[in-house]
Coordinates of C-alpha atoms and ligand atoms in Angstrom, one line a residue:
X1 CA -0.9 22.9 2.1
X2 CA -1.6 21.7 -1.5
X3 CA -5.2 21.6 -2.5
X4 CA -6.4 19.7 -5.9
X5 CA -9.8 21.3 -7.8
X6 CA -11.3 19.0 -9.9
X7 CA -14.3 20.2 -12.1
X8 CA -16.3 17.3 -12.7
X9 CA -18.2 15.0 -15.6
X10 CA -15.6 14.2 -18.1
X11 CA -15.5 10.8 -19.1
X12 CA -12.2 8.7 -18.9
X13 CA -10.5 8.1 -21.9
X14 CA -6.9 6.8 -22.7
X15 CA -4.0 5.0 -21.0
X16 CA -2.6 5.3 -17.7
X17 CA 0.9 3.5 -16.9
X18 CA 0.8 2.0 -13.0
X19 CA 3.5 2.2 -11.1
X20 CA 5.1 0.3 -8.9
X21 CA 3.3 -1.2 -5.7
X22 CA 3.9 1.3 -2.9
X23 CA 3.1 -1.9 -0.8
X24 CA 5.7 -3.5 -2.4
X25 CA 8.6 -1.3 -2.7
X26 CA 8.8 -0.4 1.5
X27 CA 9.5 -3.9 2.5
X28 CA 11.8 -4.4 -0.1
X29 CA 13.6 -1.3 0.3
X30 CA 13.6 -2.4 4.0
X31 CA 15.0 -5.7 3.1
X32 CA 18.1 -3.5 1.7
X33 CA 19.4 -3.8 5.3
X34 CA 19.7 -7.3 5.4
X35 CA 22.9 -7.4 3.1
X36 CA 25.9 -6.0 3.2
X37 CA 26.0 -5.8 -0.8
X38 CA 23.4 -3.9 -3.4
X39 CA 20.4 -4.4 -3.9
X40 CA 19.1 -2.7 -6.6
X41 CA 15.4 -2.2 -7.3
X42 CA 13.2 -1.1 -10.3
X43 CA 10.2 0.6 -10.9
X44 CA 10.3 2.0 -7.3
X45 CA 7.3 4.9 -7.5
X46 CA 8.4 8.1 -6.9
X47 CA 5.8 8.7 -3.7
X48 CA 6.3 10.6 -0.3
X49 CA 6.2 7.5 1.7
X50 CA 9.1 6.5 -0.1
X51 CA 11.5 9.4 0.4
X52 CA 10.5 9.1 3.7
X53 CA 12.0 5.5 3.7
X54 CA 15.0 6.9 2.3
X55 CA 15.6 9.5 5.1
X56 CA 15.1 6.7 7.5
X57 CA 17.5 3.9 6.0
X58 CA 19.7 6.7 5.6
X59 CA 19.8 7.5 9.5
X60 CA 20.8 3.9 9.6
X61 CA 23.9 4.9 7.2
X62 CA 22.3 3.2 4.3
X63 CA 22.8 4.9 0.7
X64 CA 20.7 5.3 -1.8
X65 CA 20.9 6.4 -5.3
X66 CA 18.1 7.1 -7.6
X67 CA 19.1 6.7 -11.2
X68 CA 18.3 8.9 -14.0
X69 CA 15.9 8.3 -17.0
X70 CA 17.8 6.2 -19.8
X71 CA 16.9 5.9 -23.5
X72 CA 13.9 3.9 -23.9
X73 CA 12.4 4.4 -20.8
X74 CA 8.5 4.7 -20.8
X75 CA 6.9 8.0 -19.4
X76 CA 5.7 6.9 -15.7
X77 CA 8.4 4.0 -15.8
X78 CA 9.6 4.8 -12.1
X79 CA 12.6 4.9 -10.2
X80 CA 15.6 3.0 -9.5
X81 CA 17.5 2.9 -6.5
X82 CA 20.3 1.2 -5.6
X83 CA 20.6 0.5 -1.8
X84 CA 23.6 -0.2 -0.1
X85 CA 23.7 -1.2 3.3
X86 CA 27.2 -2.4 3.9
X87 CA 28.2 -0.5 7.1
X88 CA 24.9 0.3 9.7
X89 CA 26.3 2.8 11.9
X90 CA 23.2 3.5 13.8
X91 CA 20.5 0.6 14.7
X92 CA 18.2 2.7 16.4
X93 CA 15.0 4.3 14.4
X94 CA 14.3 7.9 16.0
X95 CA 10.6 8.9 16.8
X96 CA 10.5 11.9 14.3
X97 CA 10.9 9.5 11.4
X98 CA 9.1 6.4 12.2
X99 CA 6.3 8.3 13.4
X100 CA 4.9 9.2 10.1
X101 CA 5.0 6.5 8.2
X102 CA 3.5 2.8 10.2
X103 CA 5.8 0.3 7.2
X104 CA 9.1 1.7 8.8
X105 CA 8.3 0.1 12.1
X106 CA 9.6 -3.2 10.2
X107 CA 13.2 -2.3 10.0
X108 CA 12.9 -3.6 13.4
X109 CA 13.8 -7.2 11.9
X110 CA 16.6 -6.8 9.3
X111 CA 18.4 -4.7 12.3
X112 CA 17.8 -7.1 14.8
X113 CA 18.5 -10.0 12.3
X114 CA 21.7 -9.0 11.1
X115 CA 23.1 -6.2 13.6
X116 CA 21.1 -8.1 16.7
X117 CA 20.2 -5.2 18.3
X118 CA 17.5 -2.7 17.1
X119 CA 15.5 0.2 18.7
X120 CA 12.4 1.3 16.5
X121 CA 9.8 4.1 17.6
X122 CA 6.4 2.6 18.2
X123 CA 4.7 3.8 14.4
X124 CA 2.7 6.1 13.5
X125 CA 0.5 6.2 9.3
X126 CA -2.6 6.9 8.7
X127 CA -5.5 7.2 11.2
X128 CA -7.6 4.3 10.9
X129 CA -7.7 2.4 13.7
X130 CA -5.0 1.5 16.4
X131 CA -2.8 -0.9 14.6
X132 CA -0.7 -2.5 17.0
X133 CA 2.4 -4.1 16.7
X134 CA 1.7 -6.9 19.2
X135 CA 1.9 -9.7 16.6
X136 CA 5.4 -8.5 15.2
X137 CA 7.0 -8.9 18.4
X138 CA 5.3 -11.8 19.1
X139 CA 7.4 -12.9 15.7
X140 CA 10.2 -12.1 16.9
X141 CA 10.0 -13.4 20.3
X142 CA 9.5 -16.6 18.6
X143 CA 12.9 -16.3 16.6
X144 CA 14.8 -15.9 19.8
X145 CA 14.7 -12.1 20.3
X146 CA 14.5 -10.3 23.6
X147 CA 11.7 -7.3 23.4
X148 CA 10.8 -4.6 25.4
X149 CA 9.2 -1.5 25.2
X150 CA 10.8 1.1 26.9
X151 CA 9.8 5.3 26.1
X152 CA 7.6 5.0 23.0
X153 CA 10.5 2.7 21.8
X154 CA 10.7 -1.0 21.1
X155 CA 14.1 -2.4 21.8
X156 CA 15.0 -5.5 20.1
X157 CA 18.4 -8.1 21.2
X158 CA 19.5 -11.3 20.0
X159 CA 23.1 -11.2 20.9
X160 CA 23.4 -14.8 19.8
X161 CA 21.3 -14.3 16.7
X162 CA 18.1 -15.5 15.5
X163 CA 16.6 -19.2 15.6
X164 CA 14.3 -20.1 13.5
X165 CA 11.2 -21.1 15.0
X166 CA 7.4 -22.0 14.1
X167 CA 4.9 -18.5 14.0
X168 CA 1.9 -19.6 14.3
X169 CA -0.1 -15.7 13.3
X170 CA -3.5 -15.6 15.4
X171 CA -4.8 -13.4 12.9
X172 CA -3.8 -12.7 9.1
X173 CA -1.3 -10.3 9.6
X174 CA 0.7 -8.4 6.3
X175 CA 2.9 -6.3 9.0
X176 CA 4.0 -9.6 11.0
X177 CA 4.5 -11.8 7.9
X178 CA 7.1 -9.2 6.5
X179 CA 8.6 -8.9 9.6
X180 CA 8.9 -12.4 10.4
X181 CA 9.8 -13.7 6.6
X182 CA 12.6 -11.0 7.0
X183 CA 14.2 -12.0 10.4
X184 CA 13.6 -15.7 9.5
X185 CA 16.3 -15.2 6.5
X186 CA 19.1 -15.0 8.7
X187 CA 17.7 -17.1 11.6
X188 CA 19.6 -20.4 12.1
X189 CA 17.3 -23.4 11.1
X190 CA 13.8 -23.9 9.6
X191 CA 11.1 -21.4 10.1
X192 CA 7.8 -22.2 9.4
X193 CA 5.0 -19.4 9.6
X194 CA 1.8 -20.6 9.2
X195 CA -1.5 -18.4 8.7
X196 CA 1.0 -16.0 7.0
X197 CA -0.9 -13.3 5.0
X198 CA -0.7 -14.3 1.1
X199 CA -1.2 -10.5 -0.5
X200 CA 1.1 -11.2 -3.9
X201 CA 3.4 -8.1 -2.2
X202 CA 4.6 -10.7 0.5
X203 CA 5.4 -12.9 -2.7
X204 CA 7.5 -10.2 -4.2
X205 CA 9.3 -9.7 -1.4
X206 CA 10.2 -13.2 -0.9
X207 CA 11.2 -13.8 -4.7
X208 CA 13.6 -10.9 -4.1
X209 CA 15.1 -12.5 -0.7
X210 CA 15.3 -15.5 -3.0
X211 CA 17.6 -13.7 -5.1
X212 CA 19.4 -12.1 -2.7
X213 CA 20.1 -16.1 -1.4
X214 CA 17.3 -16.8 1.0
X215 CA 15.7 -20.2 1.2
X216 CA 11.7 -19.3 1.2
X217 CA 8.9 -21.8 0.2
X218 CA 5.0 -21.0 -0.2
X219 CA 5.0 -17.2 -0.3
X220 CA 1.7 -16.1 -1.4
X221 CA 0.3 -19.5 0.6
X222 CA -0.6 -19.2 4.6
X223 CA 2.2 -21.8 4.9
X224 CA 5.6 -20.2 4.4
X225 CA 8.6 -21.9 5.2
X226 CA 12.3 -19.8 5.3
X227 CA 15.7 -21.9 5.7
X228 CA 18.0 -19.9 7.5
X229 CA 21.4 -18.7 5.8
X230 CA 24.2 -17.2 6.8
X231 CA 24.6 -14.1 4.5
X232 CA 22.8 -12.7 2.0
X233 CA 23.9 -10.7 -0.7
X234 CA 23.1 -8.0 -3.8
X235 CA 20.7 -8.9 -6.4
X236 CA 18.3 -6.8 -8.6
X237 CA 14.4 -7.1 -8.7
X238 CA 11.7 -5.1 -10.6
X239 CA 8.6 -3.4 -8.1
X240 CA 5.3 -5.3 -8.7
X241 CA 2.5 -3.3 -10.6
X242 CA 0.5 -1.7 -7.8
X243 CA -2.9 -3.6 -7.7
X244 CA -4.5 -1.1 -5.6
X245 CA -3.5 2.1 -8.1
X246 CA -5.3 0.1 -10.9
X247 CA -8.3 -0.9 -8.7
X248 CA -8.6 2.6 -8.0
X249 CA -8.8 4.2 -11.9
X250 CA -11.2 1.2 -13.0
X251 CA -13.2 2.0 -10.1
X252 CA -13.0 6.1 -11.4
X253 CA -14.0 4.7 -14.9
X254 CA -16.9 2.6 -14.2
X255 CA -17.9 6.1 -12.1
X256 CA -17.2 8.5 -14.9
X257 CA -17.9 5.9 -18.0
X258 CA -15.2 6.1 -20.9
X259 CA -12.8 3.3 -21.9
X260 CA -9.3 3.5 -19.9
X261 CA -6.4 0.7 -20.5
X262 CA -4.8 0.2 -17.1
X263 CA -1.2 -0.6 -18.8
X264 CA 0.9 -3.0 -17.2
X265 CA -1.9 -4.2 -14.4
X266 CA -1.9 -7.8 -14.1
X267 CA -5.9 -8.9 -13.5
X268 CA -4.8 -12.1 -11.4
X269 CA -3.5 -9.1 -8.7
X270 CA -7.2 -8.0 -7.9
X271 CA -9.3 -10.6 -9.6
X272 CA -12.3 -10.1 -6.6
X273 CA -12.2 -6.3 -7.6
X274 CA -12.6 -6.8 -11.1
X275 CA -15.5 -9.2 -10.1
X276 CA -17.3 -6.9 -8.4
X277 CA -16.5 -4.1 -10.9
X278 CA -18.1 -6.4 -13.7
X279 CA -21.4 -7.4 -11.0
X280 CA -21.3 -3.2 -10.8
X281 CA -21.4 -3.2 -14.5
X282 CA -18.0 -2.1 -16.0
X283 CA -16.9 -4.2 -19.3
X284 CA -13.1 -5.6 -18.0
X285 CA -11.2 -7.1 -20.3
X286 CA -7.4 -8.4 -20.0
X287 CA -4.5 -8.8 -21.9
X288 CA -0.9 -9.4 -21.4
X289 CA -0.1 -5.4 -21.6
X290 CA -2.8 -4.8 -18.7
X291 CA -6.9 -4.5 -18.1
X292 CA -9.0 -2.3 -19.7
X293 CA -12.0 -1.1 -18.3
X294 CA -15.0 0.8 -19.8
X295 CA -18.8 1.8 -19.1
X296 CA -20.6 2.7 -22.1
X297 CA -24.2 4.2 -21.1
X298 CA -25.3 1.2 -18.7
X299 CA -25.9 2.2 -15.4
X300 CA -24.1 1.3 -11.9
X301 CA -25.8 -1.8 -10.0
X302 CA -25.1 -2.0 -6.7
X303 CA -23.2 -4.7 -5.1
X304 CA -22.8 -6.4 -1.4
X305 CA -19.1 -6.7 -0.6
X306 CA -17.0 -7.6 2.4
X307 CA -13.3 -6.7 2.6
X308 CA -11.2 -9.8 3.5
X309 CA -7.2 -10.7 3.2
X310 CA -6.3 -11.5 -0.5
X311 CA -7.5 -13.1 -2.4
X312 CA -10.6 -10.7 -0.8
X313 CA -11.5 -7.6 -1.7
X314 CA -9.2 -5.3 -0.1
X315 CA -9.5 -2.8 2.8
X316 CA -7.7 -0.6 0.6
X317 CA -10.6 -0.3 -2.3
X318 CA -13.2 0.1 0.2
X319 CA -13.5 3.6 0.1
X320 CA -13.1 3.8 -3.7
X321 CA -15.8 1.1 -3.9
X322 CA -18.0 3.1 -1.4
X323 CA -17.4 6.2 -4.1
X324 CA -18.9 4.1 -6.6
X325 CA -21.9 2.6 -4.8
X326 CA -22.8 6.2 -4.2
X327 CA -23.4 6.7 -8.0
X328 CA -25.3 3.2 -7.8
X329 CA -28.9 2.5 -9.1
X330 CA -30.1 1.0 -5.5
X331 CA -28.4 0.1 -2.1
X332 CA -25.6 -1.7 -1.6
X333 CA -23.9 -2.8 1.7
X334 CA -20.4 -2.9 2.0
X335 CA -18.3 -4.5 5.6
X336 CA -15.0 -3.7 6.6
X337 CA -13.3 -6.4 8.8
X338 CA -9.7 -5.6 8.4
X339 CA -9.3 -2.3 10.4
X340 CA -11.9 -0.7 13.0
X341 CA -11.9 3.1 12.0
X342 CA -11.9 2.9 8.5
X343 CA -15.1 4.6 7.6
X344 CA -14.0 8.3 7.8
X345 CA -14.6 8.9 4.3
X346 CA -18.2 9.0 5.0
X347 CA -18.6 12.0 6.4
X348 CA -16.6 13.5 3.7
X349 CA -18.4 11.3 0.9
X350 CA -22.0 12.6 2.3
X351 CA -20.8 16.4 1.0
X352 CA -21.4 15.2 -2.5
X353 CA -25.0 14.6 -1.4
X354 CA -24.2 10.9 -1.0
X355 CA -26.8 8.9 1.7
X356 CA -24.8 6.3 3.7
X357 CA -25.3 4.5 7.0
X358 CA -23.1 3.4 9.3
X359 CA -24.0 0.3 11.7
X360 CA -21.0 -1.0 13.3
X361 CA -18.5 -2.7 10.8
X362 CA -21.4 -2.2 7.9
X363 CA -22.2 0.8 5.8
X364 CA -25.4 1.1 3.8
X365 CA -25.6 2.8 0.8
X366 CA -28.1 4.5 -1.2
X367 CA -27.3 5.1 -4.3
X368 CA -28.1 8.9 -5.4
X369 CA -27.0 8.4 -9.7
X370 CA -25.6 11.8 -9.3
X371 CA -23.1 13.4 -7.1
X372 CA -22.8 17.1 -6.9
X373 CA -19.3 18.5 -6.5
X374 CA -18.1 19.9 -2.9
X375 CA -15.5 21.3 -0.8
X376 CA -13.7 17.9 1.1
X377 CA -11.2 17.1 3.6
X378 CA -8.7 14.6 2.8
X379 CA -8.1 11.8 5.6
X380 CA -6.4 9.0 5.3
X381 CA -4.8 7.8 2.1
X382 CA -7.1 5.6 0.7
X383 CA -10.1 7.9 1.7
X384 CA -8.2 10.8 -0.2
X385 CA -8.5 9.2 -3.4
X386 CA -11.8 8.5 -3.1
X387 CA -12.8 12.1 -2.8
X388 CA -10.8 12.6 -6.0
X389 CA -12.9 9.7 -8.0
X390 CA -15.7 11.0 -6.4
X391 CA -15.4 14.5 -7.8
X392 CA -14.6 13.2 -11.4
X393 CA -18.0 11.8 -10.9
X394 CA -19.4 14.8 -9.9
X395 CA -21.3 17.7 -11.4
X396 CA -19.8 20.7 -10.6
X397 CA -16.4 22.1 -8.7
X398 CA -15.0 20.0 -5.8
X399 CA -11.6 21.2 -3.6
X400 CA -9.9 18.2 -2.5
X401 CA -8.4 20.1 1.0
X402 CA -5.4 18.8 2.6
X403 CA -3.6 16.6 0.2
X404 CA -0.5 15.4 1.6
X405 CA -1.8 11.7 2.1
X406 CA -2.4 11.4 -1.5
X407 CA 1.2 11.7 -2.3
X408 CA 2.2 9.2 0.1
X409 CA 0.7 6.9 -2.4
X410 CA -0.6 7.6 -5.7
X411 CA 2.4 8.6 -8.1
X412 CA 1.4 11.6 -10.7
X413 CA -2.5 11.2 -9.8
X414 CA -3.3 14.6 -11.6
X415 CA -1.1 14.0 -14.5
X416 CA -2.1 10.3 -15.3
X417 CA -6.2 11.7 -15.0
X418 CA -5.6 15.0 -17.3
X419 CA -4.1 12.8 -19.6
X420 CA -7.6 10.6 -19.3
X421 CA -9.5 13.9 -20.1
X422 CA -10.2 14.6 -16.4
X423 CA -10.2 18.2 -15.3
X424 CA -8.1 18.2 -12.4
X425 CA -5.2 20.4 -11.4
X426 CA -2.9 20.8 -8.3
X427 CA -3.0 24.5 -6.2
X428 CA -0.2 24.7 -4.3
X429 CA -0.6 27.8 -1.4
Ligands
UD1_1 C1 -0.8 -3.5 5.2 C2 -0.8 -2.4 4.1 C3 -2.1 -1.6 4.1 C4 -3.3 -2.6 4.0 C5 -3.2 -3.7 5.1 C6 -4.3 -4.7 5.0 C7 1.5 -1.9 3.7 C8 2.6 -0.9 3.8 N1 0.3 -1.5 4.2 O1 -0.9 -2.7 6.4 O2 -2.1 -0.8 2.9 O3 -4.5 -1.9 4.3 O4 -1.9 -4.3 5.0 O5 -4.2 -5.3 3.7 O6 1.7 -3.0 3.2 N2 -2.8 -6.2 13.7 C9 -2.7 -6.5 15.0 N3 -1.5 -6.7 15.6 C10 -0.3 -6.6 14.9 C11 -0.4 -6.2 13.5 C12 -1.7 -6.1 12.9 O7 -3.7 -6.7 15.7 O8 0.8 -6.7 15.4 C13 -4.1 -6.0 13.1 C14 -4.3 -4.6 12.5 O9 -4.7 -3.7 13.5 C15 -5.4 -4.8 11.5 C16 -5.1 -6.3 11.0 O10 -4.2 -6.9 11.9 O11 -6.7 -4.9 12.1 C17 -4.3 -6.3 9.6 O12 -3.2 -5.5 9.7 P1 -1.9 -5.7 8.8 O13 -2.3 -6.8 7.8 O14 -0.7 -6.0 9.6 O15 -1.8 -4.4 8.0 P2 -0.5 -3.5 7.7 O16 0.6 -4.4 7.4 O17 -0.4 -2.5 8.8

């Protein structure tokens, strides 16, 4: 298994193009299913969770075609796949697929919308916490759907089709609002989910749908409202910029200091990260071809965050953010209340020589000013890349063990950091 040795202390300097939102591109590569016709789709990042994907919609007889580099294309400028769904020969998604990747559970409601029948392998993903998918069946019980759960598989019928219906989400859910805002397309009547997640990947994927001749209101608002249609049909839509890639490097700068430009970011996508980033002491600045972030000499403060659902700080910058507090002048306190579980980075975190404190949903951190580079274990995906921003920080060598979860989500990590002046290379076994 690939390992990546970083030797650590450089300072970040340069541009890094980010790619398409990995968060982004699943759902709407899933929402391929729902027509007959095209869909095409830019900036797709090339990523393992994506190729996965593309085995999977295969299985359902899908193709998919990635299209070569043109003139003019940017380094880093993605892929593009075209994604044609006009005959599904198979509606069932087999165990050894679904299991490794949790977003493919959400064919579920394309299949069941348009085919009205789907069989989907309860999911699998990455380790941090149990994740159920009690609130997407309660979604599409609503729509009209009969569900049961027979052998590890959910089975999914609606032989008359879907009816729209009013989902009324217990808790903020970004699984069940994809899911429901999918099947609701091609429901007959009004849907109207309310407490819908309003992370600005749900509005992507609805302006898309729109395109493809959906009827959605107030994506990106708890109140979302879907007319059903008939059919849909082909249209072409360009991947968000990934918020969480860019949160990520400006996190890595204001560890290493240096002066990055995040091309491409858009600041209104993780405005309460950049907050905290400035309370922590990086300089952010924004312009219409992205953020740039630098730390010049001034020291790291520490902050008091609590992940939330956007517009919070997200559950997937808390371990980044945790990476940073370590290299803090002081404590700082940071509270997950997204997923259960998500703290296994601080075992890994605490080989640097960090000090943190766990107390149920709350870590404590004491802030050492200097990490010393380690040997680490990569977990889950999130946690990987901390390891990797914490070893840029850090004085010293540091193997990053067991890398595979990295490239389920960060597209040309080593590449887009060497070319930043980070040490950092890639040993495959
Ligand atoms: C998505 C993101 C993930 C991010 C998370 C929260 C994708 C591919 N993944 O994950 O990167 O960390 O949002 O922003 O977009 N829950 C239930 N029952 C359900 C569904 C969810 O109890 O049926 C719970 C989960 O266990 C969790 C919380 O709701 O505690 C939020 O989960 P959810 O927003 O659905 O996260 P994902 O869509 O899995």
């Amino acid at each position: 298994m690939d390992r990546i040795r970083i030797v650590g202390g450089n300072k970040l300097n340069g541009t890094i193009q980010i790619s398409g939102a990995k968060n982004a591109a699943l759902p709407l590569m899933i929402a391929g299913l729902l027509t007959e016709e095209t869909l095409i789709l830019d900036n797709v990042p090339r990523l393992a969770d994506v190729a996965q994907l593309q085995r999977i919609l295969g299985n359902h007889g899908v193709d998919i075609t990635s299209v070569g580099k043109r003139p003019g294309d940017r380094a880093y400028q993605g892929q593009t796949l075209h994604i044609s769904a006009a005959n599904i020969i198979d509606t069932t998604a087999p165990y050894e697929l679904v299991s490794r990747m949790r977003a493919s559970f959400w064919v579920i409601a394309p299949l069941v919308a348009r085919m009205r029948e789907a069989k989907v392998s309860l999911p699998g993903g990455c380790a941090i916490g149990t994740r159920p998918v009690d609130l997407l069946m309660m979604a599409l019980k609503k729509l009209g759907a009969d569900i049961s759960i027979d052998g590890g598989y959910v089975i999914a019928s609606a032989p008359g089709g879907l009816r729209g219906a009013t989902i009324d989400f217990p808790k903020v859910t970004v699984s069940g609002t994809h899911v429901a805002l999918m099947a609701a397309t091609l429901a007959k009547g009004t849907t109207v989910i309310t407490n819908a997640a309003c992370e600005p990947e749900i509005a992507d994927v609805a302006a898309c749908l729109n395109k493809m001749g959906a009827h959605v209101t107030g994506a990106g608002t708890p109140r979302i409202v879907v007319e059903g249609v008939e059919k849909l049909h082909g249209a072409r839509h360009t991947v968000l910029p990934d918020r969480i890639e860019a949160g990520t490097y400006a996190m890595a700068v204001a560890m290493t200091g240096g002066e990055v430009q995040l091309a491409g970011a858009r600041p209104e996508l993780l405005q309460s990260a950049l907050d905290v980033l400035v309370q922590a002491g990086a300089e952010i600045s924004a312009d219409t071809g992205g953020i740039r972030v630098a730390r010049n000499g001034a020291g790291i403060h520490p902050v008091t965050v609590v992940t939330a659902p956007f517009p919070g700080f997200p559950t997937d910058l808390q371990a980044q953010l945790m990476a940073l507090m370590v290299c803090a002048q002081g404590a700082s306190e940071i509270t997950e209340t997204i997923f259960e579980n998500r703290f296994m980075h601080v075992q890994e975190l605490a080989r640097f020589g960090a000090r943190i404190s766990l107390n149920g949903e709350t870590a404590r951190i004491e802030g050492i000013g200097q990490l010393r580079g380690a040997p680490v274990m990569a977990t889950d995906l999130r946690a990987s890349v901390s390891l990797v921003i914490a070893g840029l920080a850090a004085e010293g060598e540091t193997m990053v063990n067991r890398v595979y979860h990295l490239d389920r989500g960060f597209e040309r990590l080593e590449e887009k950091l060497k070319a930043c002046g980070a040490s950092i290379e890639r040993i495959s076994d």
